[in-house]
Coordinates of C-alpha atoms and ligand atoms in Angstrom, one line a residue:
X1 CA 8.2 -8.4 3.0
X2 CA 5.1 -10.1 4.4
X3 CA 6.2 -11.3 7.6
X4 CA 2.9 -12.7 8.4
X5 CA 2.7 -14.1 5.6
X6 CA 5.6 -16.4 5.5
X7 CA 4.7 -17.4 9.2
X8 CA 1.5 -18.7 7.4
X9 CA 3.0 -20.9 5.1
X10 CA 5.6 -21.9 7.8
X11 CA 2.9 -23.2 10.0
X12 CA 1.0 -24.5 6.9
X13 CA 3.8 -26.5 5.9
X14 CA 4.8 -28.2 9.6
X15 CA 0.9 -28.9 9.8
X16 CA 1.1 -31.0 6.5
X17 CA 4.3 -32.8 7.4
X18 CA 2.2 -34.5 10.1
X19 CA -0.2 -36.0 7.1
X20 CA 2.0 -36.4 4.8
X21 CA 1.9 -40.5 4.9
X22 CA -1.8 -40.5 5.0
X23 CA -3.7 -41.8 2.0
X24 CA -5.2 -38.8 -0.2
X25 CA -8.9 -39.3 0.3
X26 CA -7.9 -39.2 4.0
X27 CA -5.9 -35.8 3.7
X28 CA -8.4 -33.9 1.1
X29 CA -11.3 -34.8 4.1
X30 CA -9.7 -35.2 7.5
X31 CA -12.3 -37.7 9.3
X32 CA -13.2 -35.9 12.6
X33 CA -12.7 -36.6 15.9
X34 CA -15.7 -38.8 17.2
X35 CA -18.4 -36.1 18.7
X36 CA -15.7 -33.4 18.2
X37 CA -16.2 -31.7 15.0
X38 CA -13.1 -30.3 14.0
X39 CA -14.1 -27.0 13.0
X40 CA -18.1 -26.8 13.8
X41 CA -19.9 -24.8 11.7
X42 CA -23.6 -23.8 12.4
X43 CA -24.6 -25.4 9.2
X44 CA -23.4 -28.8 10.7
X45 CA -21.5 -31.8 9.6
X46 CA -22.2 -32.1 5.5
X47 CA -21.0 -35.5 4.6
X48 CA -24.5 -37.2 4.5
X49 CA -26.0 -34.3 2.1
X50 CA -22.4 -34.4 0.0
X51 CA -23.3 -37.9 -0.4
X52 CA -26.6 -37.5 -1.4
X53 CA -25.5 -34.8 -4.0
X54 CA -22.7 -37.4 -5.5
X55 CA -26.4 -39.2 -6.6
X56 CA -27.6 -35.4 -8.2
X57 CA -24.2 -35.0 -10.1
X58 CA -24.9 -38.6 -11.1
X59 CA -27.9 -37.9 -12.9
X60 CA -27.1 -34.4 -13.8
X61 CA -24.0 -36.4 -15.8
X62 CA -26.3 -38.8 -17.2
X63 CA -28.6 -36.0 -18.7
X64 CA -27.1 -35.3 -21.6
X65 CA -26.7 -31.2 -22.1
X66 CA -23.8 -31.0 -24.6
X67 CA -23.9 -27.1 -26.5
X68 CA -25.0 -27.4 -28.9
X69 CA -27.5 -28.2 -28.9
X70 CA -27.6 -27.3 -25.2
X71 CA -31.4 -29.5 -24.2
X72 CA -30.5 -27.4 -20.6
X73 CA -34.6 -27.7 -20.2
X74 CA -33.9 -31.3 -18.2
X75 CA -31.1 -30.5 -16.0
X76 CA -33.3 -27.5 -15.1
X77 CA -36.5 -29.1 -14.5
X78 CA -34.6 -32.0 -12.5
X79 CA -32.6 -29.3 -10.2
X80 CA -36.1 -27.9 -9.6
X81 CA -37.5 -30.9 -8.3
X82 CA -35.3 -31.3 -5.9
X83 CA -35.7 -27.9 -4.7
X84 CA -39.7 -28.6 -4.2
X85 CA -39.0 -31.7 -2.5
X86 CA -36.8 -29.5 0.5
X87 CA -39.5 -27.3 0.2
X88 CA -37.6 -24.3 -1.8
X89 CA -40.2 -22.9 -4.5
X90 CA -38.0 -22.9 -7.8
X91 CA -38.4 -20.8 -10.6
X92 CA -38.0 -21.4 -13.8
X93 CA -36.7 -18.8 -16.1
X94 CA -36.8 -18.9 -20.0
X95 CA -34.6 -17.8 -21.8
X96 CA -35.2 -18.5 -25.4
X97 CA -37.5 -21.0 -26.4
X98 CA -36.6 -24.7 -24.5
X99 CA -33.9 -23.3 -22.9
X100 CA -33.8 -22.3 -19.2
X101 CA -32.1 -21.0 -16.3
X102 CA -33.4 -22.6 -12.6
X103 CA -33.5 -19.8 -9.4
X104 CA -34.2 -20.3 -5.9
X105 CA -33.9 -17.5 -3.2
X106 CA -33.8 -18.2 1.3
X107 CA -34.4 -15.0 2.0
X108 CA -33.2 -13.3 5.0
X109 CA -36.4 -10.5 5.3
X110 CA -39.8 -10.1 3.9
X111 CA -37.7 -7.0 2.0
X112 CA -34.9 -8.2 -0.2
X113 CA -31.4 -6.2 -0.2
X114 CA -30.5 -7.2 -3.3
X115 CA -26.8 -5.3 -2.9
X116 CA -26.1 -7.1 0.3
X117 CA -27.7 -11.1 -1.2
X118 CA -25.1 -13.7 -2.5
X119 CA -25.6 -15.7 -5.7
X120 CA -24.4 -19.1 -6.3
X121 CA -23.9 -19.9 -9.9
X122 CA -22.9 -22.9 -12.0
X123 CA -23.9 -23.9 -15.6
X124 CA -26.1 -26.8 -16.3
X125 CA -24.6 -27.2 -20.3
X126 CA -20.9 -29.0 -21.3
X127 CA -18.8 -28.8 -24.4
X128 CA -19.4 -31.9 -26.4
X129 CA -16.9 -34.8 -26.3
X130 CA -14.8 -37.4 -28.6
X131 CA -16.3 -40.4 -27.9
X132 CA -13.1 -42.5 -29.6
X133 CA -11.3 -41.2 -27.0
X134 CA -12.6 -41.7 -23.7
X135 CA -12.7 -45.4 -22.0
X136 CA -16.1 -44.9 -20.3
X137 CA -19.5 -43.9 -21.0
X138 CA -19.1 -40.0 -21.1
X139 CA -22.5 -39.8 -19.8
X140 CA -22.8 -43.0 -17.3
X141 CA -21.7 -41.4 -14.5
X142 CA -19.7 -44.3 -13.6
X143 CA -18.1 -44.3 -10.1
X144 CA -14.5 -46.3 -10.1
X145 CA -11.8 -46.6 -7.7
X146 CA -13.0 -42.8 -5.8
X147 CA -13.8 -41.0 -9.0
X148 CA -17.1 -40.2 -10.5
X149 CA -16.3 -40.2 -14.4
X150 CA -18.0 -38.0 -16.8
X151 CA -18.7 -34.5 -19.0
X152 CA -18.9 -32.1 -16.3
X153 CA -18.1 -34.0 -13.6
X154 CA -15.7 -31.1 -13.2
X155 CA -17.1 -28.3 -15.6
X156 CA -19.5 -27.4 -14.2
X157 CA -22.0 -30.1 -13.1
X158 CA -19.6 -30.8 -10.3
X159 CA -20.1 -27.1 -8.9
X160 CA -24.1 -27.2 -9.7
X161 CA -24.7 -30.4 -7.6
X162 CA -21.9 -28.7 -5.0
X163 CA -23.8 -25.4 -5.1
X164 CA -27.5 -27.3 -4.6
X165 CA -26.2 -28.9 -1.7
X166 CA -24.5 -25.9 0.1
X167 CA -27.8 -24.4 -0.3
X168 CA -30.1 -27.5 0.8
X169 CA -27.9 -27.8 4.1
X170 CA -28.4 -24.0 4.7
X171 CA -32.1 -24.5 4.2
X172 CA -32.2 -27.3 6.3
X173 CA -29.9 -25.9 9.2
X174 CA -32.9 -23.3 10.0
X175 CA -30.7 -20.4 10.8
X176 CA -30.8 -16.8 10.2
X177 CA -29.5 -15.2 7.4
X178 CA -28.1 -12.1 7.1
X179 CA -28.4 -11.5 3.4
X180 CA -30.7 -13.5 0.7
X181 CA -28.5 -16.6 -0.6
X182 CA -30.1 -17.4 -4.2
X183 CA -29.5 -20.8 -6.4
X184 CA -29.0 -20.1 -10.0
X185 CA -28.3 -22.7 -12.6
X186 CA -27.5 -21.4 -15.9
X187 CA -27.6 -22.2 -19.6
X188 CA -24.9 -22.0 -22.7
X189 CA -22.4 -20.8 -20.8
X190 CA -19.8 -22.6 -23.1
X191 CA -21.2 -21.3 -26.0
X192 CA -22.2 -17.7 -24.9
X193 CA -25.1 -17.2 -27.5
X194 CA -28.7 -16.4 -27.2
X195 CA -29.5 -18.5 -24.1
X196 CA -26.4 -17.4 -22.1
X197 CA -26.1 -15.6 -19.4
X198 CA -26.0 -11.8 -21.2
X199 CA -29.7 -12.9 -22.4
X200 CA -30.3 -14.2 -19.0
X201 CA -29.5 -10.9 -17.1
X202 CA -31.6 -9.0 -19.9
X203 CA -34.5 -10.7 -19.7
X204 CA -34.6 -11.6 -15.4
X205 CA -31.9 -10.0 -13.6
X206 CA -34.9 -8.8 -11.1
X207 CA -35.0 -12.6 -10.6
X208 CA -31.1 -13.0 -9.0
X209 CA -29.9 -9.1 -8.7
X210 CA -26.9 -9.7 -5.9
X211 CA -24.0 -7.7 -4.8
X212 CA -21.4 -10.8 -4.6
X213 CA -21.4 -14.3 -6.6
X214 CA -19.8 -17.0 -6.3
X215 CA -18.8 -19.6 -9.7
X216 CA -16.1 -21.5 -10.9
X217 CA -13.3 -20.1 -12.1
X218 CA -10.5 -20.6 -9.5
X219 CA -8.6 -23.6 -8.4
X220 CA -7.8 -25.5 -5.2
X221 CA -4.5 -27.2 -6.5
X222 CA -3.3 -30.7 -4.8
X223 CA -0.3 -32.0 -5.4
X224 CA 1.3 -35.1 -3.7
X225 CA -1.2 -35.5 -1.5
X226 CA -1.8 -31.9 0.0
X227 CA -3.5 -28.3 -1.5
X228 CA -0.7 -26.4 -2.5
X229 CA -2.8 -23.5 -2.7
X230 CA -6.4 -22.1 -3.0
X231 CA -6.9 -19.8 -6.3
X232 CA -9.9 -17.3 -5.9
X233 CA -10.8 -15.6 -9.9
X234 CA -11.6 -12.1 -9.4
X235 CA -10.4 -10.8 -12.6
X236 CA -10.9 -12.7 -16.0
X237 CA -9.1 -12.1 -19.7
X238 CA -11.2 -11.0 -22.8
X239 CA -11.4 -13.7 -25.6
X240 CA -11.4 -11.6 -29.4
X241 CA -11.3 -13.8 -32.1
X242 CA -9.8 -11.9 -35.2
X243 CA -9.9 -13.5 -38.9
X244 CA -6.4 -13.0 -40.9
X245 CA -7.6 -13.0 -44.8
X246 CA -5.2 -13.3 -47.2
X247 CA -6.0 -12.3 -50.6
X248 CA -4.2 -12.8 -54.0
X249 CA -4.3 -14.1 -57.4
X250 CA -6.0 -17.6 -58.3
X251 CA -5.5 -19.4 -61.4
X252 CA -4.0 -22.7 -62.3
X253 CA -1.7 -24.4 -60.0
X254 CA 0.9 -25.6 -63.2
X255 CA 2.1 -21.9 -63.1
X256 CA 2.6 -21.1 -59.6
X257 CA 2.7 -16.8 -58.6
X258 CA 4.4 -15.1 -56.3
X259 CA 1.4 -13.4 -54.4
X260 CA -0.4 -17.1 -53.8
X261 CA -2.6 -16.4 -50.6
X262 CA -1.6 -19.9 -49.0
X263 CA 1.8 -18.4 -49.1
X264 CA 1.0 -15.2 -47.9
X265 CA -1.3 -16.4 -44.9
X266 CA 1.4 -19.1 -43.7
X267 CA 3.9 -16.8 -43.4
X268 CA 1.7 -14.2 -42.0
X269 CA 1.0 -17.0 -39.3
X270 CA 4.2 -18.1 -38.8
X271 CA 5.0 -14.3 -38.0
X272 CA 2.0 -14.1 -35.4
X273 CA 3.1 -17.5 -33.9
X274 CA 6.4 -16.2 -32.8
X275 CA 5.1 -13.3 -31.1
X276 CA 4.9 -11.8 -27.8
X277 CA 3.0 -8.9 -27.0
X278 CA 4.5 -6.5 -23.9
X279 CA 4.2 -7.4 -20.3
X280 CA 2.2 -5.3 -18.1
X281 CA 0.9 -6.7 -14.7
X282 CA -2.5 -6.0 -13.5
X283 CA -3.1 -5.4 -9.8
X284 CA -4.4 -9.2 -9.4
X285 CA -1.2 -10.9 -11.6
X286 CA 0.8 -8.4 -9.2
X287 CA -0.7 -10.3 -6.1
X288 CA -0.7 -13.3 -7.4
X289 CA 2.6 -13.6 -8.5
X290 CA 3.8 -12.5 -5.2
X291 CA 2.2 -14.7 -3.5
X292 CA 2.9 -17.5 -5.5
X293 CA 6.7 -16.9 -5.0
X294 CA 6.4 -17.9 -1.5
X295 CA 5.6 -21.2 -2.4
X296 CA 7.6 -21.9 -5.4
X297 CA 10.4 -23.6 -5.6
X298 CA 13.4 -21.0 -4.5
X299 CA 14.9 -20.8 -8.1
X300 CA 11.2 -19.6 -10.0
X301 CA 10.0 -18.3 -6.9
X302 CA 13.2 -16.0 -6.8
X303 CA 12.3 -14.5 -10.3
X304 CA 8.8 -14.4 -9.5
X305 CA 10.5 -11.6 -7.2
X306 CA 12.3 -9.7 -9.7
X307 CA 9.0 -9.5 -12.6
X308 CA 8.9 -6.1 -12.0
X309 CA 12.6 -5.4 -10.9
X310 CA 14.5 -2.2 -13.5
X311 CA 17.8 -4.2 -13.8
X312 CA 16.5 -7.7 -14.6
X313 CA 12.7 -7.7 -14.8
X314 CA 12.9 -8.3 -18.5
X315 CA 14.6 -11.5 -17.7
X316 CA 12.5 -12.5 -14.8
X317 CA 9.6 -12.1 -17.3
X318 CA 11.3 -14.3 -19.7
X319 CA 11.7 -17.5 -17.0
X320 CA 8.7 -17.3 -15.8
X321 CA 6.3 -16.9 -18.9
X322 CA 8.8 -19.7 -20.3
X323 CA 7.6 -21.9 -17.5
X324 CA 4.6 -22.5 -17.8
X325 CA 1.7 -21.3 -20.3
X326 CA -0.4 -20.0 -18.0
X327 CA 1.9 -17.5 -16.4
X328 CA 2.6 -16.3 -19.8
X329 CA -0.7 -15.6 -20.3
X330 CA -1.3 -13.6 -17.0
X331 CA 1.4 -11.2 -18.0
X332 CA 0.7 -9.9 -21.5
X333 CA -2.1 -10.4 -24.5
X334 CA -1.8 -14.0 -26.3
X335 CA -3.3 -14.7 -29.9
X336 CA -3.1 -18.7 -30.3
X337 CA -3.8 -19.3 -34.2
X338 CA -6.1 -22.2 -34.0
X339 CA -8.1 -22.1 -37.2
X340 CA -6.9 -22.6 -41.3
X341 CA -9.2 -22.9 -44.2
X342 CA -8.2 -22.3 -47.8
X343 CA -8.5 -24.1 -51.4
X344 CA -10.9 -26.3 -53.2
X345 CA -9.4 -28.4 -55.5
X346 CA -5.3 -29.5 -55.5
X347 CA -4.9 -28.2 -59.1
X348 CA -6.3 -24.5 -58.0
X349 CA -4.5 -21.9 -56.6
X350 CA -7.4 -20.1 -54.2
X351 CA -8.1 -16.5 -54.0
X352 CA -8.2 -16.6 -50.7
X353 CA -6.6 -17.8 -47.0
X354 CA -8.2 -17.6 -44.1
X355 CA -7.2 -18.1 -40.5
X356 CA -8.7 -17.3 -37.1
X357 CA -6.6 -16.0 -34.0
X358 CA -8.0 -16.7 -30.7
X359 CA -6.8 -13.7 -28.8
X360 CA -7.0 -13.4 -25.0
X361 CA -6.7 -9.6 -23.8
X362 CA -5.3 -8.6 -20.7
X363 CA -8.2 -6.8 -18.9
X364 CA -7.6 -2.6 -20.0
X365 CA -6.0 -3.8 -23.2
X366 CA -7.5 -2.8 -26.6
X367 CA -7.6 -5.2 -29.9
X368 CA -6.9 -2.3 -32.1
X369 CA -3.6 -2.0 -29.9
X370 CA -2.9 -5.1 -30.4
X371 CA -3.7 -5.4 -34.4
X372 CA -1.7 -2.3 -35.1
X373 CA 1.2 -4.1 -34.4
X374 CA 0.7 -6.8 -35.8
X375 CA -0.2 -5.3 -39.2
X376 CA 3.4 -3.6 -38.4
X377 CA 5.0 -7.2 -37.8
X378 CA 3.5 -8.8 -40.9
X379 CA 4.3 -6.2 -43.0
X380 CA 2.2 -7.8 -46.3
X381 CA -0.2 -5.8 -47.8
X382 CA -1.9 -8.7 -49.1
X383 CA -3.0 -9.5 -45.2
X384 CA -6.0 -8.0 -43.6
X385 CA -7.5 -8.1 -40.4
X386 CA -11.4 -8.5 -39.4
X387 CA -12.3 -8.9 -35.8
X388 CA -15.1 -11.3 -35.3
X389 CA -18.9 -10.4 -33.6
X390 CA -18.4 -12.8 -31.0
X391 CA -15.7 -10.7 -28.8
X392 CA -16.0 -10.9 -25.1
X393 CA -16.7 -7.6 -23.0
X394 CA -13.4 -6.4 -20.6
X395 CA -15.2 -5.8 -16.9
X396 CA -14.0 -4.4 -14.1
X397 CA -11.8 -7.0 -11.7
X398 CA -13.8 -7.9 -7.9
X399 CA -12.3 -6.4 -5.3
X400 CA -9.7 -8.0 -3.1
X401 CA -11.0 -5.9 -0.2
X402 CA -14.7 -6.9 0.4
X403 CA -15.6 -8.3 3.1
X404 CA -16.7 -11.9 0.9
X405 CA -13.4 -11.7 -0.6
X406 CA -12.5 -11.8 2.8
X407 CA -14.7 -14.7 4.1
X408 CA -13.4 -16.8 1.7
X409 CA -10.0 -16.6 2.7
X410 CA -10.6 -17.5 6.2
X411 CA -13.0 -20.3 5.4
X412 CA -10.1 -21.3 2.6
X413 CA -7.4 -21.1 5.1
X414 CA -8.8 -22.7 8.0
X415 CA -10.1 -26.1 5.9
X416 CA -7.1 -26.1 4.2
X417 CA -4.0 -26.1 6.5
X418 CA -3.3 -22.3 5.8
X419 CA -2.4 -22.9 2.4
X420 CA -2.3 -19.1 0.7
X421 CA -5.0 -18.1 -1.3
X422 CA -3.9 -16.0 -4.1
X423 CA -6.3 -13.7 -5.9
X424 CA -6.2 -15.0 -10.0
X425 CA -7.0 -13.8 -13.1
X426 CA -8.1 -16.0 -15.3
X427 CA -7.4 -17.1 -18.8
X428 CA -10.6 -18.6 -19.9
X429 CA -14.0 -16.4 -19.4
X430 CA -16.7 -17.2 -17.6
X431 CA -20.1 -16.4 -16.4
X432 CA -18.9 -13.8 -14.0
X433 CA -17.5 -10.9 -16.6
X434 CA -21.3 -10.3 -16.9
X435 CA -21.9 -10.6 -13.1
X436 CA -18.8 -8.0 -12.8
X437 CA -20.6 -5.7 -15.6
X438 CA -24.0 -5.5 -13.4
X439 CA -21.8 -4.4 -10.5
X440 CA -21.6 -7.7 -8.5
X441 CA -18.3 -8.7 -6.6
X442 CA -18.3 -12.1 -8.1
X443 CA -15.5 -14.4 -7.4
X444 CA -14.7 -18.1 -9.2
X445 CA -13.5 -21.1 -6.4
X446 CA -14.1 -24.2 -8.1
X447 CA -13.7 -25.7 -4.3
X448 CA -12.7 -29.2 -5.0
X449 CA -8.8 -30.2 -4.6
X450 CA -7.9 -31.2 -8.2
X451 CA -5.0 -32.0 -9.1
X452 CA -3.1 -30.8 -12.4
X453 CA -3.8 -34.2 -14.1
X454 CA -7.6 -33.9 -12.6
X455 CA -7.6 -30.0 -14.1
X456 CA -6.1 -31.4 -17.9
X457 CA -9.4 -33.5 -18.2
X458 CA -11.8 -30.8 -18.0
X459 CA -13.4 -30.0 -21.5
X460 CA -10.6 -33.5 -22.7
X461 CA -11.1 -37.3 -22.6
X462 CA -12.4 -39.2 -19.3
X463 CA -13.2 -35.7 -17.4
X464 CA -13.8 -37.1 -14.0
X465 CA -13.7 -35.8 -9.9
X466 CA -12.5 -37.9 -6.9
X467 CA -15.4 -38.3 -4.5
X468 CA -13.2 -37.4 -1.5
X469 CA -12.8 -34.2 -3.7
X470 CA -16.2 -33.6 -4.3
X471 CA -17.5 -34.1 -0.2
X472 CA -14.8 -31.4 0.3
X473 CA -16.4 -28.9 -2.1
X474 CA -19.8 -29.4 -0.3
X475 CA -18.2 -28.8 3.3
X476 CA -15.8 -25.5 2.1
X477 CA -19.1 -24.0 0.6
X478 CA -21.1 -24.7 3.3
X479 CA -18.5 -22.9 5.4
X480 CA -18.3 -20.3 3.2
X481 CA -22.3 -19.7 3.1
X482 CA -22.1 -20.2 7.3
X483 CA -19.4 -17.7 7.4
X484 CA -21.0 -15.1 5.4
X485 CA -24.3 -15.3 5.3
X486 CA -25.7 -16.6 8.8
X487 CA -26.4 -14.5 11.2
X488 CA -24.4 -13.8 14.3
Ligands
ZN1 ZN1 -17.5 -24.1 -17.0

């Protein structure tokens, strides 16, 4: 038992009794003593520049870089003028034709250490939206009662204009680094295709080569008022999608068959739909799960305890994968059927069903593994199986022992009443299973508290970030740049 630990969380939670009446804005940014900072950092005070980059997401919002199309090529050249204007000499990098990535380097010596230098990256494109849906102008940038409402105000404009301004305040602080920091805004990172970031480190990776990233990916949770705790993505899960093709014979839908591939495919699916594939726990789901027990309520947090334990482990599993989806998905493969396509006309019994299986692997897990038993389960030899191009590539996890992993839990820690920060693995993919590929420590804090109803908006209707939220993001980067990268 961590003793330390539970001391931490002790003290965390008497510190946030103390707040607990205060309004939200006021607890997600505690205003400062007057002339005492209350943590100084030699990067200074940041809520004058955090307001200033509230503007940059503002216009960053209102340039519209839905993918597809993508049109990244004005986000970039906008990121880049403000970059000249603090005197930072951008580059732009193409990528393919009209579509760029933007890089900036402070250097810390005339000779670059690119294994020691720190890359911040965010992606300049969003996923498109339903217009029907949302009450605002998805690309207004309107700011309402604290929030600034719009695609990407979250994902992943909200961590660009966060990252620019970490890095403008380091610029303008005039200290001495220890390592380069670079700026890099990327393109079609919700797509992945041929302006992504894969292309990008083919065709540039001289241009940001770094031993340690940060990007989204993690979490700071809030809930009633306080950060439950800080989530830090070192690991991420491999999306496969998989094609289920049912095949049989077509003919006229008066005389109905037995081997009808509509038939065949839907109970194939329904098959599929009710299964779980085996637990295993990788080193980061290990740690995280611990960790998470301590501040769970005592009945979940109690079987977060037993996952692993011979006598009832199976059942601990069972509780807390039926909790909640995402812990389900941190503890074994998952294949979510979310595509169906068959027929042409009422009266005509097709050929051929088709569905797609969006399958999320468990880093060191194989799809073949995974397809031989569930050609086993289906048990129809009218079903095949054809994995798609578009797979994702299984990297190695970051490290939970480097010394950035490390800064960013004391930076995390300190800013945020010693709520834990747990090591994640992540569902979705991101930019950083590339990073992790080229042998960079990356790590994903999306470093605004968010609640879970903030979090449900991202890539859904009225995506939107509390201001209070956002000036909080600028600050914990700041102090994670300060902490890491200046100079002692
Ligand atoms: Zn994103």
């Amino acid at each position: 038992m961590n003793w330390n630990r539970i001391i931490r969380v002790l003290a965390g939670a008497a510190a946030l009794v103390g707040v607990a009446s205060m309004p939200v804005a006021a607890q997600v940014a505690p205003p400062a003593a007057p002339g005492i900072p209350s943590n100084p950092s030699p990067i200074g005070d940041t809520s004058a520049i955090a307001r200033e980059a509230q503007g940059w997401l503002a216009d960053l919002v209102r340039i519209n870089t839905t993918n597809p199309p993508g049109n990244e090529q004005m986000a970039a050249m906008y990121i880049a003028g403000i970059l000249n204007k603090e005197g930072i000499k951008p580059e732009i990098l193409e990528v393919t034709p009209g579509r760029s990535a933007v890089v900036a380097r402070l250097r810390s010596a005339v000779m670059a250490d690119p294994s020691k230098a720190l890359l911040l990256v965010a992606h300049m494109d969003v996923v498109g939206v339903d217009k029907s849906k949302w009450t605002v102008d998805p690309f207004g940038a309107l700011m309402k009662d604290g929030y600034l409402y719009g695609r990407g105000a979250i994902d992943d404009k909200g961590m660009l204009a966060a990252n620019l301004a970490a890095f403008i305040a380091l610029k303008r602080a005039n200290v001495r680094l220890n390592r380069d920091v670079i700026f890099l805004a990327t393109a079609d990172e919700e797509q992945g295709g041929d302006a992504s970031i894969k292309i990008l480190i083919a065709k540039h990776w001289d241009k940001f080569a770094a031993g340690f990233a940060l990007n989204e990916g993690g979490e700071v949770l809030l809930k009633n008022g306080k950060v439950q705790y800080v989530a830090v993505q070192a690991s991420e899960k491999v999306p496969v999608n998989v094609a289920v093709i049912a095949r049989g014979t077509s003919g006229h839908a008066s005389r109905p068959t037995k081997d009808n591939a509509v038939v065949h495919l839907a109970s194939a699916i329904v098959k599929i739909g009710g299964y779980s594939a085996p637990v295993h726990f990788t080193t980061i789901a290990r740690r995280y799960f611990e960790q998470l027990a301590a501040i769970e309520d005592d009945e979940i947090g109690k079987w977060m305890r037993s996952l692993d334990a011979s006598d009832r482990g199976e059942h601990a599993q069972k509780v807390v994968s039926d909790a909640n989806p995402l812990w389900n998905s941190m503890m074994r493969d998952t294949i979510a059927p979310t595509m169906l396509s068959a027929g042409v006309r009422a009266n005509v019994i097709p050929g051929e069903a088709r569905a797609i299986l969006n399958i999320r692997l468990l880093p060191g897990d194989t799809v073949n593994m995974l397809l031989a038993d569930l050609t086993k389960l289906v048990n129809d030899p009218q079903i095949r199986f054809e994995i798609q191009p578009d797979a994702g590539l299984a990297a190695p996890p970051s490290s939970l022992e480097s010394d950035f992993y490390a800064a960013i839990i004391r930076v995390a820690e300190r800013e945020f009443s010693n709520a834990p920060v747990l090591p994640f693995q992540s569902t979705g993919a991101t930019d950083s299973a590339q990073l992790r590929l080229h042998n960079v420590q990356a790590y994903g804090l999306l470093p605004f508290p968010l609640t879970d109803e903030d979090f449900r908006r991202m890539h859904g209707d009225d995506e939107r970030i509390p201001l209070a939220s956002f000036n909080k993001g600028v600050d914990l980067l700041a102090r994670v740049l300060a902490e890491f990268a200046v100079a002692r």
